[in-house]
Short mmCIF file of C-alpha atoms in Angstrom, two decimals:
data_model
loop_
_atom_site.label_atom_id
_atom_site.label_comp_id
_atom_site.label_asym_id
_atom_site.label_seq_id
_atom_site.Cartn_x
_atom_site.Cartn_y
_atom_site.Cartn_z
CA UNK A 220 54.17 64.28 33.63
CA UNK A 221 56.53 66.53 35.11
CA UNK A 222 57.10 63.96 37.87
CA UNK A 223 57.78 61.17 35.40
CA UNK A 224 60.19 63.67 33.46
CA UNK A 225 62.10 64.31 36.49
CA UNK A 226 62.54 60.57 37.24
CA UNK A 227 63.84 59.90 33.90
CA UNK A 228 66.22 62.74 34.17
CA UNK A 229 67.40 61.53 37.40
CA UNK A 230 68.02 58.12 35.78
CA UNK A 231 69.78 59.80 32.90
CA UNK A 232 71.94 61.60 34.93
CA UNK A 233 73.04 58.73 36.64
CA UNK A 234 74.09 56.83 33.90
CA UNK A 235 75.99 59.88 32.57
CA UNK A 236 77.86 60.21 35.72
CA UNK A 237 78.81 56.30 35.39
CA UNK A 238 79.51 56.84 31.80
CA UNK A 239 81.69 59.99 32.48
CA UNK A 240 83.80 57.94 34.71
CA UNK A 241 84.38 55.52 31.91
CA UNK A 242 84.95 58.63 29.53
CA UNK A 243 87.80 59.93 31.94
CA UNK A 244 89.31 56.45 32.34
CA UNK A 245 89.59 56.17 28.62
CA UNK A 246 91.04 59.19 28.23
CA UNK A 247 93.44 59.22 30.84
CA UNK A 248 97.30 59.03 30.35
CA UNK A 249 99.96 56.21 31.01
CA UNK A 250 100.78 57.79 34.00
CA UNK A 251 97.12 57.49 35.70
CA UNK A 252 96.53 53.89 34.25
CA UNK A 253 99.83 52.02 35.07
CA UNK A 254 99.57 52.68 38.94
CA UNK A 255 95.85 51.44 38.99
CA UNK A 256 97.02 48.35 36.88
CA UNK A 257 100.04 47.89 39.20
CA UNK A 258 97.61 47.96 42.30
CA UNK A 259 95.02 45.57 40.82
CA UNK A 260 97.98 43.23 40.28
CA UNK A 261 99.25 43.60 43.95
CA UNK A 262 95.77 43.01 45.07
CA UNK A 263 95.84 39.84 43.06
CA UNK A 264 98.91 38.59 44.49
CA UNK A 265 97.76 39.14 48.04
CA UNK A 266 94.26 37.29 47.30
CA UNK A 267 95.28 33.89 48.57
CA UNK A 268 95.92 35.57 52.29
CA UNK A 269 94.38 33.73 55.39
CA UNK A 270 92.70 37.09 56.18
CA UNK A 271 90.78 36.94 52.86
CA UNK A 272 90.22 33.32 53.12
CA UNK A 273 88.71 33.48 56.61
CA UNK A 274 85.71 35.28 54.83
CA UNK A 275 85.70 33.94 51.42
CA UNK A 276 86.03 30.21 52.18
CA UNK A 277 84.39 29.43 55.67
CA UNK A 278 83.79 26.12 57.11
CA UNK A 279 87.14 24.64 56.58
CA UNK A 280 87.65 24.98 52.65
CA UNK A 281 91.11 25.94 51.59
CA UNK A 282 91.04 29.26 50.04
CA UNK A 283 94.06 28.97 47.82
CA UNK A 284 92.79 25.56 46.69
CA UNK A 285 89.48 26.97 45.68
CA UNK A 286 91.66 29.90 43.79
CA UNK A 287 93.48 27.63 41.69
CA UNK A 288 91.13 25.01 41.04
CA UNK A 289 88.01 26.77 40.38
CA UNK A 290 88.28 30.66 40.32
CA UNK A 291 91.48 31.19 38.51
CA UNK A 292 90.71 28.44 35.87
CA UNK A 293 87.34 29.76 35.21
CA UNK A 294 88.43 33.42 35.00
CA UNK A 295 91.16 32.40 32.35
CA UNK A 296 88.43 29.90 30.23
CA UNK A 297 86.03 33.19 30.46
CA UNK A 298 88.49 35.25 29.00
CA UNK A 299 88.97 32.79 26.13
CA UNK A 300 85.19 32.14 25.57
CA UNK A 301 84.57 35.90 25.49
CA UNK A 302 86.86 36.35 22.38
CA UNK A 303 84.50 33.89 20.50
CA UNK A 304 80.97 34.92 22.27
CA UNK A 305 81.69 38.33 23.55
CA UNK A 306 83.58 39.81 20.77
CA UNK A 307 83.07 37.90 17.72
CA UNK A 308 79.37 37.06 18.56
CA UNK A 309 79.78 33.20 17.89
CA UNK A 310 77.98 30.93 20.31
CA UNK A 311 80.17 28.15 21.41
CA UNK A 312 78.74 25.26 23.54
CA UNK A 313 81.57 23.14 23.06
CA UNK A 314 84.32 25.13 24.66
CA UNK A 315 85.13 22.62 27.25
CA UNK A 316 86.51 20.34 24.19
CA UNK A 317 89.76 22.59 23.74
CA UNK A 318 90.20 22.49 27.71
CA UNK A 319 90.16 18.77 27.25
CA UNK A 320 92.67 19.08 24.58
CA UNK A 321 94.79 21.25 26.50
CA UNK A 322 94.70 18.62 29.36
CA UNK A 323 95.26 15.72 27.43
CA UNK A 324 97.95 16.82 25.42
CA UNK A 325 100.17 17.60 28.64
CA UNK A 326 99.08 14.37 30.33
CA UNK A 327 99.83 12.06 27.16
CA UNK A 328 103.43 14.00 26.02
CA UNK A 329 104.65 14.14 29.68
CA UNK A 330 103.83 10.40 30.60
CA UNK A 331 104.55 8.88 27.48
CA UNK A 332 107.29 10.73 26.20
CA UNK A 333 108.96 12.64 28.93
CA UNK A 334 108.08 16.05 27.67
CA UNK A 335 108.62 18.91 30.61
CA UNK A 336 105.70 21.21 31.59
CA UNK A 337 106.74 24.16 29.36
CA UNK A 338 107.31 22.12 26.13
CA UNK A 339 104.09 20.75 26.46
CA UNK A 340 102.44 23.85 27.34
CA UNK A 341 103.44 25.41 24.04
CA UNK A 342 102.42 21.97 22.27
CA UNK A 343 99.00 21.97 23.86
CA UNK A 344 98.27 25.91 22.75
CA UNK A 345 99.15 24.88 19.37
CA UNK A 346 97.07 21.58 19.37
CA UNK A 347 94.07 23.52 20.83
CA UNK A 348 94.28 26.20 18.18
CA UNK A 349 94.57 23.80 15.69
CA UNK A 350 91.45 21.88 17.30
CA UNK A 351 89.85 25.27 16.93
CA UNK A 352 90.63 25.70 13.17
CA UNK A 353 89.57 21.96 12.60
CA UNK A 354 86.23 22.55 14.25
CA UNK A 355 85.55 26.23 12.59
CA UNK A 356 86.71 25.50 8.95
CA UNK A 357 83.58 23.22 8.37
CA UNK A 358 81.12 24.76 10.42
CA UNK A 359 81.60 28.60 10.66
CA UNK A 360 79.47 29.05 7.40
CA UNK A 361 76.60 28.26 10.04
CA UNK A 362 75.00 30.85 12.00
CA UNK A 363 72.91 31.05 15.41
CA UNK A 364 71.42 27.86 17.07
CA UNK A 365 73.03 25.61 14.03
CA UNK A 366 76.34 26.46 14.99
CA UNK A 367 75.59 26.19 18.86
CA UNK A 368 74.44 22.70 18.03
CA UNK A 369 77.56 21.76 16.15
CA UNK A 370 79.99 23.18 19.09
CA UNK A 371 77.89 21.13 21.41
CA UNK A 372 78.72 17.89 19.36
CA UNK A 373 82.22 18.84 19.12
CA UNK A 374 82.34 18.88 22.72
CA UNK A 375 80.72 15.60 23.44
CA UNK A 376 82.85 14.05 20.41
CA UNK A 377 86.02 14.91 21.96
CA UNK A 378 84.71 13.64 25.87
CA UNK A 379 83.51 10.39 24.04
CA UNK A 380 86.69 9.87 22.07
CA UNK A 381 88.85 10.39 25.15
CA UNK A 382 86.46 7.73 27.00
CA UNK A 383 86.72 5.14 24.49
CA UNK A 384 90.55 5.64 23.40
CA UNK A 385 93.09 3.02 24.80
CA UNK A 386 95.97 5.73 23.84
CA UNK A 387 94.76 7.69 26.91
CA UNK A 388 93.38 4.76 29.01
CA UNK A 389 89.81 5.33 28.25
CA UNK A 390 87.43 6.11 31.23
CA UNK A 391 90.46 5.66 33.54
CA UNK A 392 92.02 8.67 32.38
CA UNK A 393 95.93 9.31 32.77
CA UNK A 394 97.44 9.40 36.02
CA UNK A 395 101.00 10.43 37.48
CA UNK A 396 101.12 13.65 35.26
CA UNK A 397 104.29 15.49 36.43
CA UNK A 398 104.16 18.85 38.34
CA UNK A 399 105.67 21.99 36.60
CA UNK A 400 109.47 22.13 37.48
CA UNK A 401 110.40 24.10 40.44
CA UNK A 402 112.14 27.23 39.06
CA UNK A 403 113.54 28.45 42.33
CA UNK A 404 112.68 27.75 46.24
CA UNK A 405 113.20 31.18 47.27
CA UNK A 406 110.60 32.50 49.81
CA UNK A 407 108.67 35.75 50.27
CA UNK A 408 105.94 36.33 53.12
CA UNK A 409 105.89 32.51 53.96
CA UNK A 410 105.19 31.44 50.32
CA UNK A 411 107.35 29.71 47.89
CA UNK A 412 105.82 30.91 44.65
CA UNK A 413 107.98 29.06 42.13
CA UNK A 414 107.74 25.76 44.01
CA UNK A 415 105.33 23.41 42.64
CA UNK A 416 103.94 20.29 44.58
CA UNK A 417 100.53 18.54 45.88
CA UNK A 418 100.67 20.51 49.25
CA UNK A 419 100.53 24.19 48.32
CA UNK A 420 98.43 25.36 45.69
CA UNK A 421 99.07 29.10 45.77
CA UNK A 422 102.11 28.70 43.23
CA UNK A 423 99.70 27.30 40.67
CA UNK A 424 97.26 30.37 41.52
CA UNK A 425 100.30 32.51 40.47
CA UNK A 426 100.97 30.65 37.41
CA UNK A 427 97.28 30.97 36.44
CA UNK A 428 97.43 34.78 37.39
CA UNK A 429 100.25 35.15 34.83
CA UNK A 430 98.32 33.42 32.29
CA UNK A 431 95.22 35.48 32.77
CA UNK A 432 97.43 38.77 32.82
CA UNK A 433 99.26 37.87 29.51
CA UNK A 434 95.60 36.99 28.17
CA UNK A 435 94.16 40.32 29.09
CA UNK A 436 96.98 42.16 27.68
CA UNK A 437 96.90 40.06 24.21
CA UNK A 438 92.92 40.26 24.02
CA UNK A 439 92.76 44.08 24.78
CA UNK A 440 95.37 44.84 21.95
CA UNK A 441 93.42 42.51 19.86
CA UNK A 442 90.15 44.51 20.56
CA UNK A 443 91.45 47.86 19.54
CA UNK A 444 93.28 46.49 16.44
CA UNK A 445 91.83 45.92 13.16
CA UNK A 446 90.91 42.28 14.09
CA UNK A 447 89.00 43.70 17.03
CA UNK A 448 87.02 45.88 14.70
CA UNK A 449 86.51 43.33 12.38
CA UNK A 450 84.91 40.98 15.16
CA UNK A 451 82.90 43.72 16.48
CA UNK A 452 81.24 44.25 12.85
CA UNK A 453 80.48 40.60 12.53
CA UNK A 454 78.77 40.58 16.12
CA UNK A 455 76.54 43.46 14.98
CA UNK A 456 75.73 42.43 11.72
CA UNK A 457 77.63 39.85 9.72
CA UNK A 458 75.85 40.67 6.66
CA UNK A 459 76.62 44.21 6.49
CA UNK A 460 80.30 43.46 7.62
CA UNK A 461 80.37 41.19 4.26
CA UNK A 462 78.99 43.97 2.08
CA UNK A 463 81.36 46.05 3.42
CA UNK A 464 84.22 43.95 2.33
CA UNK A 465 85.05 42.33 5.66
CA UNK A 466 86.52 38.83 5.34
CA UNK A 467 84.06 37.25 8.00
CA UNK A 468 84.74 33.59 7.59
CA UNK A 469 88.78 34.39 8.06
CA UNK A 470 88.09 36.39 11.29
CA UNK A 471 85.60 33.95 12.82
CA UNK A 472 88.25 31.22 12.31
CA UNK A 473 90.83 33.36 13.84
CA UNK A 474 88.33 33.91 16.82
CA UNK A 475 87.96 30.11 17.19
CA UNK A 476 91.58 29.59 17.13
CA UNK A 477 92.47 32.18 19.85
CA UNK A 478 89.62 31.23 22.07
CA UNK A 479 90.82 27.46 21.77
CA UNK A 480 94.38 28.46 22.44
CA UNK A 481 93.54 30.19 25.65
CA UNK A 482 91.27 27.29 26.90
CA UNK A 483 94.10 24.95 26.13
CA UNK A 484 96.47 26.44 28.36
CA UNK A 485 93.92 26.42 31.27
CA UNK A 486 93.68 22.79 30.41
CA UNK A 487 97.39 22.32 31.04
CA UNK A 488 97.53 23.84 34.12
CA UNK A 489 94.46 21.92 35.28
CA UNK A 490 96.02 18.55 34.64
CA UNK A 491 99.39 19.37 35.98
CA UNK A 492 97.77 20.50 39.35
CA UNK A 493 95.64 17.47 39.54
CA UNK A 494 98.21 15.18 38.44
CA UNK A 495 95.27 12.98 37.06
CA UNK A 496 92.71 13.61 34.63
CA UNK A 497 89.61 11.55 32.89
CA UNK A 498 86.81 12.23 30.85
CA UNK A 499 84.58 12.99 33.45
CA UNK A 500 86.55 16.35 34.34
CA UNK A 501 85.15 17.67 30.83
CA UNK A 502 81.50 17.47 31.13
CA UNK A 503 79.20 19.90 29.27
CA UNK A 504 78.26 21.44 32.58
CA UNK A 505 82.04 23.28 32.43
CA UNK A 506 81.14 24.81 29.17
CA UNK A 507 77.75 25.92 30.28
CA UNK A 508 79.13 27.57 33.48
CA UNK A 509 81.69 29.41 31.40
CA UNK A 510 79.40 30.70 28.86
CA UNK A 511 76.97 31.71 31.99
CA UNK A 512 80.17 33.58 33.53
CA UNK A 513 80.54 35.26 30.23
CA UNK A 514 77.04 36.45 29.99
CA UNK A 515 76.32 37.16 33.26
CA UNK A 516 79.35 39.41 33.75
CA UNK A 517 79.01 41.26 30.71
CA UNK A 518 79.88 39.90 27.37
CA UNK A 519 82.62 41.52 25.50
CA UNK A 520 83.64 43.54 28.53
CA UNK A 521 86.91 42.01 30.06
CA UNK A 522 86.66 43.38 33.69
CA UNK A 523 83.02 42.38 33.57
CA UNK A 524 83.74 38.78 32.37
CA UNK A 525 86.38 38.37 35.10
CA UNK A 526 83.79 39.37 37.65
CA UNK A 527 80.95 37.01 36.04
CA UNK A 528 83.73 34.20 36.23
CA UNK A 529 84.63 34.75 39.76
CA UNK A 530 80.99 34.73 41.04
CA UNK A 531 79.95 31.74 38.89
CA UNK A 532 83.24 29.75 40.40
CA UNK A 533 83.02 31.27 44.20
CA UNK A 534 79.41 31.21 45.28
CA UNK A 535 78.60 27.77 44.93
CA UNK A 536 81.48 26.86 46.94
CA UNK A 537 80.98 29.66 49.25
CA UNK A 538 77.58 28.07 50.20
CA UNK A 539 78.36 24.52 49.90
CA UNK A 540 76.98 24.05 53.50
CA UNK A 541 73.41 24.08 51.89
CA UNK A 542 74.41 21.36 49.76
CA UNK A 543 72.05 20.38 46.83
CA UNK A 544 70.03 23.45 47.63
CA UNK A 545 72.93 25.73 46.67
CA UNK A 546 72.75 24.93 43.03
CA UNK A 547 69.02 25.51 43.01
CA UNK A 548 69.61 28.75 44.57
CA UNK A 549 72.56 29.69 42.23
CA UNK A 550 70.35 29.01 39.31
CA UNK A 551 67.21 31.21 40.42
CA UNK A 552 69.83 34.06 41.04
CA UNK A 553 70.78 33.62 37.44
CA UNK A 554 67.34 33.90 36.16
CA UNK A 555 66.60 36.92 38.16
CA UNK A 556 69.89 38.51 36.69
CA UNK A 557 68.96 37.73 33.16
CA UNK A 558 65.25 39.04 33.91
CA UNK A 559 66.11 42.27 35.50
CA UNK A 560 69.83 42.95 34.09
CA UNK A 561 70.23 41.11 30.97
CA UNK A 562 73.27 42.99 29.88
CA UNK A 563 75.08 41.70 32.82
CA UNK A 564 76.74 42.74 35.85
CA UNK A 565 79.51 45.06 34.32
CA UNK A 566 78.42 45.68 30.62
CA UNK A 567 79.98 47.58 27.96
CA UNK A 568 78.30 50.52 26.62
CA UNK A 569 78.21 48.80 23.05
CA UNK A 570 76.64 45.80 24.57
CA UNK A 571 74.04 48.07 26.36
CA UNK A 572 73.36 49.73 22.71
CA UNK A 573 73.01 46.51 20.85
CA UNK A 574 70.41 45.22 23.72
CA UNK A 575 68.60 48.32 23.05
CA UNK A 576 68.47 47.25 19.25
CA UNK A 577 67.23 44.26 19.84
CA UNK A 578 70.20 42.08 18.78
CA UNK A 579 71.01 40.71 22.66
CA UNK A 580 74.65 42.13 22.33
CA UNK A 581 76.14 39.01 20.40
CA UNK A 582 74.88 39.05 16.93
CA UNK A 583 72.27 36.97 15.77
CA UNK A 584 73.08 33.70 17.63
CA UNK A 585 69.59 32.92 19.30
CA UNK A 586 70.00 35.27 22.21
CA UNK A 587 68.20 38.32 20.56
CA UNK A 588 66.06 40.47 22.93
CA UNK A 589 63.11 42.61 22.07
CA UNK A 590 64.24 46.05 21.91
CA UNK A 591 62.28 49.37 21.11
CA UNK A 592 63.13 49.18 17.32
CA UNK A 593 62.59 45.58 16.98
CA UNK A 594 59.05 45.60 18.84
CA UNK A 595 57.72 48.23 16.52
CA UNK A 596 58.95 46.30 13.57
CA UNK A 597 57.09 43.46 14.83
CA UNK A 598 54.14 45.43 15.22
CA UNK A 599 54.21 46.71 11.80
CA UNK A 600 54.68 43.32 10.51
CA UNK A 601 51.75 41.89 12.49
CA UNK A 602 49.57 44.51 10.86
#
């Protein structure tokens, strides 16, 4: 008995030490925080360097292209889906639809009407947010698995509509989408970060990095506001939130609109980078992978979501030499993670507490995990 107590105490002390670091960071002043933020941004700026790419993308793969086409896009989309899933507790299986709305907006307005990248970026964000409202208005009164099925259907509707619409050339898609206009040709360390074209992917990575930083600042501010507290109450217990006077429908609709707008901005950059899109770019697998990134990293925790998106986007590309077996191994790793660490790689303490209570950390959306209290309740019911 004494040995067991000592082991438990050791585990607790290890947990406390990690929580103590979090507490110190939470209470740190801006003088401490801002240099750390600056170092992280500088590190992200140097991420496309050849020295890093030699390890991260061996076998002849182009590391800057991998960063811009997969990793940075997945990080941005995961941050948007985290607003819906991680912060508001709403299961969205059709998130790729908003990604498609953004991509097709710039493709249509730039090729048919001659709009510039920056004009269509604003329009795509508005259209994507509107799509979120259109989807959410009739469906957000549903919960759990029912909401998941409806959002899954919405994603398929958008894809099928694009595939059968002559306005966007059906399954052939739209070609000759213009790249963003070059803002300047100044060069730093051999890179022209504001010159966009086909040959260098690094400017697109820096553009996505700007979007990611703006999204993190915006979402973090929302998290600490009245809106963020309302999302947390909805995620933990929507019925209790309604009884306390929280207008749950309004805040859920806001979460859908904000998440959709972030996803639409990612679609704009993707279409401008590829210079052509078609319905096959927006398969359900994209929604599944982004959701996996959010859950794997730590739903509701921004650093965890970024880590999860990086892992989900990078690992299959890093081990591409394994061919078909790489996805088998990748899926097996995800299963092991959900078995041994269901809270994610880098969870928030609130999510850990929700998991202990048996809610799965995302509200009642079909992802409940049996906790100590729920197990005891089930036993009483069985009697």
